[in-house]
Short mmCIF file of C-alpha atoms and ligand atoms in Angstrom, two decimals:
data_model
loop_
_atom_site.label_atom_id
_atom_site.label_comp_id
_atom_site.label_asym_id
_atom_site.label_seq_id
_atom_site.Cartn_x
_atom_site.Cartn_y
_atom_site.Cartn_z
CA ALA A 8 55.62 -20.05 47.73
CA ALA A 9 51.89 -20.08 47.19
CA LYS A 10 52.46 -20.79 43.54
CA GLU A 11 54.73 -23.66 44.39
CA VAL A 12 52.23 -25.18 46.80
CA GLY A 13 49.52 -24.65 44.23
CA GLY A 14 51.62 -26.34 41.62
CA ASN A 15 52.44 -29.23 43.87
CA SER A 16 48.93 -29.77 45.09
CA TYR A 17 47.66 -29.56 41.54
CA GLN A 18 50.11 -32.24 40.54
CA PHE A 19 49.11 -34.39 43.51
CA PHE A 20 45.43 -33.83 42.90
CA SER A 21 45.64 -34.69 39.24
CA THR A 22 47.52 -37.93 39.92
CA GLU A 23 45.00 -38.84 42.59
CA MET A 24 42.13 -38.00 40.30
CA ALA A 25 43.59 -39.99 37.46
CA ALA A 26 43.98 -42.97 39.76
CA ARG A 27 40.42 -42.65 40.94
CA ALA A 28 39.08 -42.27 37.42
CA GLN A 29 41.06 -45.36 36.45
CA ALA A 30 39.62 -47.33 39.37
CA LYS A 31 36.12 -46.20 38.50
CA LEU A 32 36.60 -47.19 34.89
CA GLY A 33 37.75 -50.58 36.14
CA ILE A 34 34.65 -51.07 38.29
CA GLU A 35 32.43 -49.72 35.56
CA SER A 36 33.69 -52.09 32.90
CA SER A 37 33.65 -55.05 35.27
CA LEU A 38 30.05 -54.21 36.24
CA ARG A 39 29.03 -54.12 32.57
CA ARG A 40 30.81 -57.40 31.97
CA ALA A 41 29.09 -58.88 35.04
CA PHE A 42 25.70 -57.76 33.78
CA ASN A 43 26.32 -59.27 30.33
CA HIS A 44 27.56 -62.49 31.91
CA GLN A 45 24.51 -62.68 34.20
CA GLU A 46 26.53 -62.60 37.40
CA PHE A 47 23.83 -60.72 39.31
CA PHE A 48 21.23 -62.56 41.32
CA LEU A 49 18.52 -61.77 43.84
CA VAL A 50 18.06 -62.94 47.39
CA TYR A 51 14.76 -62.60 49.22
CA GLN A 52 14.21 -61.61 52.83
CA PRO A 53 10.88 -62.37 54.51
CA GLN A 54 8.72 -59.68 56.08
CA PHE A 55 6.76 -61.07 58.97
CA ASP A 56 3.32 -60.07 60.24
CA LEU A 57 2.94 -60.86 63.93
CA ARG A 58 -0.85 -60.55 63.86
CA THR A 59 -1.25 -63.44 61.42
CA ARG A 60 2.12 -64.99 62.32
CA LYS A 61 2.71 -65.30 58.62
CA ILE A 62 5.03 -63.93 56.00
CA SER A 63 3.36 -60.87 54.49
CA GLY A 64 5.99 -60.33 51.86
CA PHE A 65 9.58 -60.45 50.72
CA GLU A 66 12.16 -57.82 49.90
CA ALA A 67 14.29 -58.56 46.86
CA LEU A 68 17.96 -57.70 47.44
CA LEU A 69 20.62 -57.62 44.77
CA ARG A 70 23.86 -59.61 44.90
CA TRP A 71 26.83 -59.95 42.57
CA ALA A 72 28.38 -63.41 42.20
CA HIS A 73 31.90 -62.19 41.46
CA PRO A 74 33.99 -64.85 39.71
CA THR A 75 37.00 -64.44 42.05
CA GLU A 76 35.86 -62.32 45.02
CA GLY A 77 32.75 -64.29 45.90
CA THR A 78 29.38 -62.67 46.63
CA ILE A 79 29.44 -58.87 46.70
CA GLY A 80 26.69 -56.81 48.39
CA PRO A 81 24.89 -53.86 46.76
CA SER A 82 26.48 -51.11 48.85
CA ARG A 83 29.73 -51.83 47.01
CA PHE A 84 28.39 -51.51 43.47
CA ILE A 85 25.00 -49.70 43.43
CA PRO A 86 26.62 -46.24 43.72
CA VAL A 87 28.83 -46.92 40.67
CA ALA A 88 25.90 -48.45 38.79
CA GLU A 89 23.94 -45.27 39.50
CA GLU A 90 26.77 -42.98 38.43
CA THR A 91 27.39 -44.83 35.20
CA GLY A 92 23.75 -45.41 34.32
CA LEU A 93 24.06 -49.20 34.44
CA ILE A 94 21.39 -49.04 37.16
CA ILE A 95 18.81 -48.54 34.40
CA PRO A 96 19.15 -51.97 32.71
CA LEU A 97 20.19 -53.58 36.01
CA GLY A 98 17.23 -52.10 37.89
CA ALA A 99 14.85 -53.19 35.14
CA TRP A 100 16.27 -56.71 35.41
CA VAL A 101 15.75 -56.65 39.21
CA LEU A 102 12.11 -55.59 38.86
CA GLN A 103 11.40 -58.20 36.21
CA THR A 104 13.18 -61.01 38.07
CA ALA A 105 11.50 -60.21 41.40
CA CYS A 106 8.03 -60.05 39.83
CA ARG A 107 8.61 -63.28 37.92
CA GLN A 108 9.67 -64.96 41.16
CA ALA A 109 6.61 -63.66 43.01
CA MET A 110 4.41 -64.98 40.23
CA ALA A 111 6.18 -68.35 40.24
CA TRP A 112 5.48 -68.68 43.98
CA ARG A 113 1.84 -67.71 43.41
CA LYS A 114 1.54 -70.37 40.72
CA ALA A 115 3.18 -72.92 43.04
CA GLY A 116 0.31 -72.35 45.45
CA PHE A 117 1.98 -70.05 47.99
CA PRO A 118 -0.35 -67.67 49.83
CA ARG A 119 -0.53 -64.05 48.66
CA MET A 120 2.68 -62.28 49.61
CA ARG A 121 4.01 -58.90 48.53
CA MET A 122 7.27 -58.51 46.67
CA ALA A 123 9.17 -55.36 47.63
CA VAL A 124 11.72 -53.98 45.16
CA ASN A 125 14.25 -51.19 45.84
CA ILE A 126 14.25 -48.45 43.24
CA SER A 127 17.15 -46.02 42.91
CA ALA A 128 16.70 -42.28 42.41
CA ARG A 129 18.01 -42.39 38.88
CA GLN A 130 15.56 -45.14 37.92
CA PHE A 131 12.62 -43.39 39.56
CA ALA A 132 13.39 -40.11 37.76
CA ARG A 133 13.16 -41.70 34.30
CA PRO A 134 10.11 -40.56 32.34
CA ASP A 135 9.52 -44.17 31.29
CA PHE A 136 9.55 -45.60 34.83
CA ILE A 137 5.76 -46.11 34.88
CA ASP A 138 5.98 -47.86 31.50
CA LEU A 139 8.61 -50.18 32.91
CA VAL A 140 6.45 -51.11 35.91
CA GLU A 141 3.36 -51.53 33.75
CA GLY A 142 5.27 -53.64 31.24
CA VAL A 143 6.69 -55.94 33.91
CA LEU A 144 3.29 -56.40 35.59
CA LYS A 145 1.71 -57.21 32.25
CA GLU A 146 4.45 -59.59 31.18
CA THR A 147 4.56 -61.48 34.48
CA GLY A 148 0.85 -61.35 35.28
CA LEU A 149 1.59 -60.34 38.88
CA GLU A 150 -1.25 -58.49 40.61
CA PRO A 151 -0.12 -54.89 41.16
CA GLU A 152 -1.28 -55.15 44.80
CA LEU A 153 1.48 -57.69 45.32
CA LEU A 154 4.24 -55.38 44.13
CA GLU A 155 5.74 -52.85 46.52
CA ILE A 156 8.11 -50.15 45.36
CA GLU A 157 10.65 -49.02 48.01
CA LEU A 158 11.95 -45.48 47.72
CA THR A 159 14.08 -43.44 50.09
CA GLU A 160 13.15 -39.99 51.33
CA THR A 161 16.08 -38.57 49.38
CA THR A 162 14.74 -40.05 46.14
CA VAL A 163 11.28 -38.52 46.46
CA MET A 164 12.55 -35.17 47.72
CA GLU A 165 14.88 -34.70 44.76
CA SER A 166 12.09 -33.36 42.61
CA ILE A 167 8.87 -33.09 44.58
CA GLU A 168 6.35 -32.25 41.85
CA GLU A 169 7.57 -35.02 39.54
CA ALA A 170 7.68 -37.45 42.44
CA ILE A 171 4.05 -36.76 43.37
CA THR A 172 2.99 -37.33 39.77
CA THR A 173 4.90 -40.61 39.46
CA LEU A 174 3.74 -41.87 42.87
CA THR A 175 0.14 -41.01 42.05
CA ASP A 176 0.45 -42.83 38.71
CA LEU A 177 1.74 -45.90 40.51
CA LYS A 178 -1.02 -45.70 43.11
CA ILE A 179 -3.70 -45.44 40.41
CA ARG A 180 -2.30 -48.73 39.13
CA LYS A 181 -2.66 -50.18 42.67
CA VAL A 182 1.07 -50.67 43.25
CA ASN A 183 2.16 -50.41 46.93
CA LEU A 184 4.56 -47.66 47.92
CA ALA A 185 6.97 -47.80 50.84
CA ILE A 186 9.44 -45.28 52.25
CA ASP A 187 12.72 -47.08 52.91
CA ASP A 188 15.14 -46.20 55.76
CA PHE A 189 12.60 -43.80 57.21
CA GLY A 190 14.19 -41.14 59.37
CA THR A 191 17.62 -41.16 57.75
CA GLY A 192 16.97 -38.80 54.82
CA TYR A 193 15.34 -35.39 54.67
CA SER A 194 12.57 -36.57 56.97
CA SER A 195 10.36 -33.76 55.82
CA LEU A 196 6.95 -34.62 57.16
CA ILE A 197 5.16 -32.63 54.49
CA TYR A 198 5.52 -35.41 51.93
CA LEU A 199 3.79 -37.89 54.23
CA LYS A 200 0.72 -35.76 53.85
CA HIS A 201 0.92 -35.21 50.09
CA PHE A 202 2.52 -38.41 48.85
CA PRO A 203 0.38 -41.55 48.53
CA PHE A 204 2.63 -43.88 50.51
CA ASP A 205 1.21 -47.07 52.06
CA ARG A 206 4.04 -48.06 54.34
CA ILE A 207 6.96 -46.66 56.33
CA LYS A 208 10.03 -48.77 56.95
CA ILE A 209 11.68 -47.73 60.22
CA ALA A 210 15.41 -47.55 59.50
CA GLN A 211 17.65 -50.20 60.95
CA GLU A 212 19.72 -47.41 62.53
CA PHE A 213 16.93 -46.73 65.05
CA VAL A 214 15.92 -50.34 65.58
CA ARG A 215 19.48 -51.46 66.30
CA ASN A 216 19.72 -49.85 69.74
CA ILE A 217 16.25 -50.42 71.13
CA PRO A 218 15.26 -50.97 73.85
CA GLY A 219 18.55 -49.80 75.42
CA ASP A 220 18.99 -46.36 73.87
CA PRO A 221 16.46 -43.77 75.15
CA GLU A 222 16.75 -41.51 72.06
CA ASP A 223 16.24 -44.32 69.59
CA ARG A 224 13.37 -45.61 71.72
CA ALA A 225 11.70 -42.22 71.56
CA ILE A 226 12.22 -41.95 67.80
CA VAL A 227 10.78 -45.41 67.12
CA GLU A 228 7.78 -44.66 69.36
CA ALA A 229 7.17 -41.35 67.60
CA ILE A 230 7.33 -42.96 64.15
CA LEU A 231 4.81 -45.61 65.26
CA VAL A 232 2.39 -43.04 66.65
CA MET A 233 2.69 -40.89 63.55
CA GLY A 234 2.24 -43.86 61.23
CA ARG A 235 -0.93 -44.87 63.03
CA SER A 236 -2.38 -41.33 62.95
CA LEU A 237 -1.63 -40.98 59.25
CA LYS A 238 -3.02 -44.49 58.59
CA LEU A 239 0.27 -45.73 57.20
CA ALA A 240 1.48 -49.27 57.77
CA VAL A 241 4.79 -49.41 59.63
CA ILE A 242 7.42 -52.11 59.33
CA ALA A 243 10.60 -52.24 61.40
CA GLU A 244 13.82 -53.11 59.59
CA GLY A 245 16.82 -54.93 61.01
CA VAL A 246 15.12 -56.79 63.86
CA GLU A 247 17.74 -59.18 65.21
CA LYS A 248 16.81 -59.79 68.84
CA LYS A 249 13.87 -60.91 70.91
CA GLU A 250 14.11 -57.69 73.02
CA GLN A 251 13.61 -55.56 69.90
CA LEU A 252 10.67 -57.69 68.86
CA ASP A 253 9.08 -57.38 72.32
CA PHE A 254 9.55 -53.61 72.43
CA LEU A 255 7.98 -53.21 68.98
CA THR A 256 5.10 -55.61 69.65
CA LYS A 257 4.17 -53.77 72.86
CA ARG A 258 3.93 -50.56 70.83
CA HIS A 259 1.71 -52.16 68.19
CA CYS A 260 4.31 -52.49 65.48
CA HIS A 261 3.13 -55.68 63.82
CA GLU A 262 5.34 -55.99 60.79
CA MET A 263 9.02 -56.77 61.02
CA GLN A 264 11.96 -57.71 58.87
CA GLY A 265 15.38 -58.79 60.05
CA TYR A 266 17.77 -61.60 60.82
CA TYR A 267 15.57 -62.66 63.76
CA PHE A 268 12.93 -63.80 61.25
CA GLY A 269 15.24 -64.76 58.44
CA ARG A 270 18.27 -63.68 56.48
CA PRO A 271 17.95 -62.95 52.79
CA ALA A 272 18.04 -66.27 50.92
CA CYS A 273 18.14 -67.53 47.34
CA ALA A 274 14.78 -68.26 45.71
CA GLY A 275 15.39 -72.00 45.89
CA GLU A 276 15.78 -71.95 49.66
CA ILE A 277 12.56 -70.03 50.35
CA PRO A 278 9.95 -72.82 49.92
CA GLY A 279 11.78 -75.00 52.45
CA ARG A 280 11.60 -72.20 54.99
CA ILE A 281 7.88 -71.65 54.66
CA ILE A 282 5.03 -73.69 56.06
CA SER A 283 1.75 -72.26 54.77
CA GLY A 284 3.05 -68.72 54.99
CA GLY A 285 4.68 -69.15 58.40
CA LEU A 286 8.35 -69.61 59.13
CA HIS A 287 10.30 -72.48 60.52
P1 C2E B 318 17.67 -51.67 52.30
O1 C2E B 318 16.70 -51.58 51.19
O2 C2E B 318 17.39 -50.85 53.50
O3 C2E B 318 17.75 -53.22 52.65
C1 C2E B 318 17.94 -53.73 53.93
C2 C2E B 318 19.37 -54.14 54.17
O4 C2E B 318 19.54 -54.56 55.52
C3 C2E B 318 19.85 -55.31 53.31
O5 C2E B 318 21.23 -55.13 53.06
C4 C2E B 318 19.62 -56.49 54.25
O6 C2E B 318 20.40 -57.62 53.92
C5 C2E B 318 20.03 -55.88 55.56
N1 C2E B 318 19.39 -56.54 56.71
C6 C2E B 318 18.21 -57.14 56.80
N2 C2E B 318 17.94 -57.55 58.05
C7 C2E B 318 19.00 -57.20 58.80
C8 C2E B 318 19.32 -57.37 60.18
O7 C2E B 318 18.58 -57.92 60.98
N3 C2E B 318 20.53 -56.85 60.59
C9 C2E B 318 21.39 -56.23 59.74
N4 C2E B 318 22.53 -55.76 60.23
N5 C2E B 318 21.11 -56.06 58.43
C10 C2E B 318 19.93 -56.54 57.97
P2 C2E B 318 21.84 -55.33 51.62
O8 C2E B 318 21.19 -56.50 50.94
O9 C2E B 318 23.31 -55.30 51.76
O10 C2E B 318 21.36 -54.04 50.84
C11 C2E B 318 21.84 -52.75 51.18
C12 C2E B 318 21.09 -51.69 50.44
O11 C2E B 318 21.36 -51.76 49.04
C13 C2E B 318 19.58 -51.80 50.55
O12 C2E B 318 19.15 -51.28 51.79
C14 C2E B 318 19.14 -50.99 49.35
O13 C2E B 318 19.17 -49.62 49.66
C15 C2E B 318 20.24 -51.30 48.35
N6 C2E B 318 19.75 -52.32 47.41
C16 C2E B 318 19.66 -53.66 47.56
N7 C2E B 318 19.15 -54.26 46.46
C17 C2E B 318 18.89 -53.25 45.59
C18 C2E B 318 18.33 -53.21 44.26
O14 C2E B 318 17.93 -54.22 43.67
N8 C2E B 318 18.24 -51.98 43.67
C19 C2E B 318 18.62 -50.84 44.31
N9 C2E B 318 18.48 -49.66 43.65
N10 C2E B 318 19.13 -50.84 45.55
C20 C2E B 318 19.26 -52.03 46.18
MG1 MG B 319 14.78 -51.62 50.96
MG1 MG B 320 15.97 -50.08 54.43
MG1 MG B 321 19.33 -48.75 52.77
#
């Protein structure tokens, strides 16, 4: 009987696997086609500094203008792009496009604002990652102080020694370093001490339920205290409501990003939403 079950489940498994492989191949080839047809674009979400009441930076977020399905968000295609390696040319395009945009705004007379770019683990692990960053900065003329690289805890914990070397190389070049989705990965505090990060981004998961949820409130407070003691800047992600803003402001969290301040928007819409670095 065991043999029979084994046989059956093998059969089932292999059909399932074949179907999944087929689906993946489908997504993979359509992603490659999309890249070649320039269907990807970036949107920019403002990061607000409550001390100056001005925009301190933007985060570049990737979108896919699918010919029939409409705009597709990154959570639906980044994992496949990482698996297939397409993230390497795609990620390089993101970095270049975001830096070019930041430079275009500088040239148009906008105040100094950072441009934050998300970097995937596979991109970060490449031995030529520093060359890519250096090349893009040189080509675009953007000041390295205005570029911020966002990495998750998982990305930097994958290979600690290499990560320290790469982060240090970036820091020597004056590029800003931020930990994205802080608190949702390994959350090993040891790297905060040894890694040259400038900024922590409090994960949306914790911000979502403040001030109502006592656990999330405690976590956010602890991250803020720790950030201050370690002299790291802290920005809260996913701020949607006035109550969240008030809670964070009272606890000296001055930088925020979220729908309350502005949804991610196309480059063309940004100037109309800015008055001398403020928002309207
Ligand atoms: P992330 O880096 O943590 O980006 C923040 C996400 O939260 C974005 O989702 C943003 O649109 C969303 N968001 C911002 N404010 C609010 C808010 O107030 N409420 C809610 N509910 N959501 C808010 P998005 O654009 O779908 O991106 C999802 C993730 O995909 C990003 O999370 C990032 O990890 C990844 N990603 C985006 N662009 C890139 C990219 O160019 N390269 C790589 N490697 N990953 C990217
Ligand atoms: Mg991010
Ligand atoms: Mg995040
Ligand atoms: Mg995320």
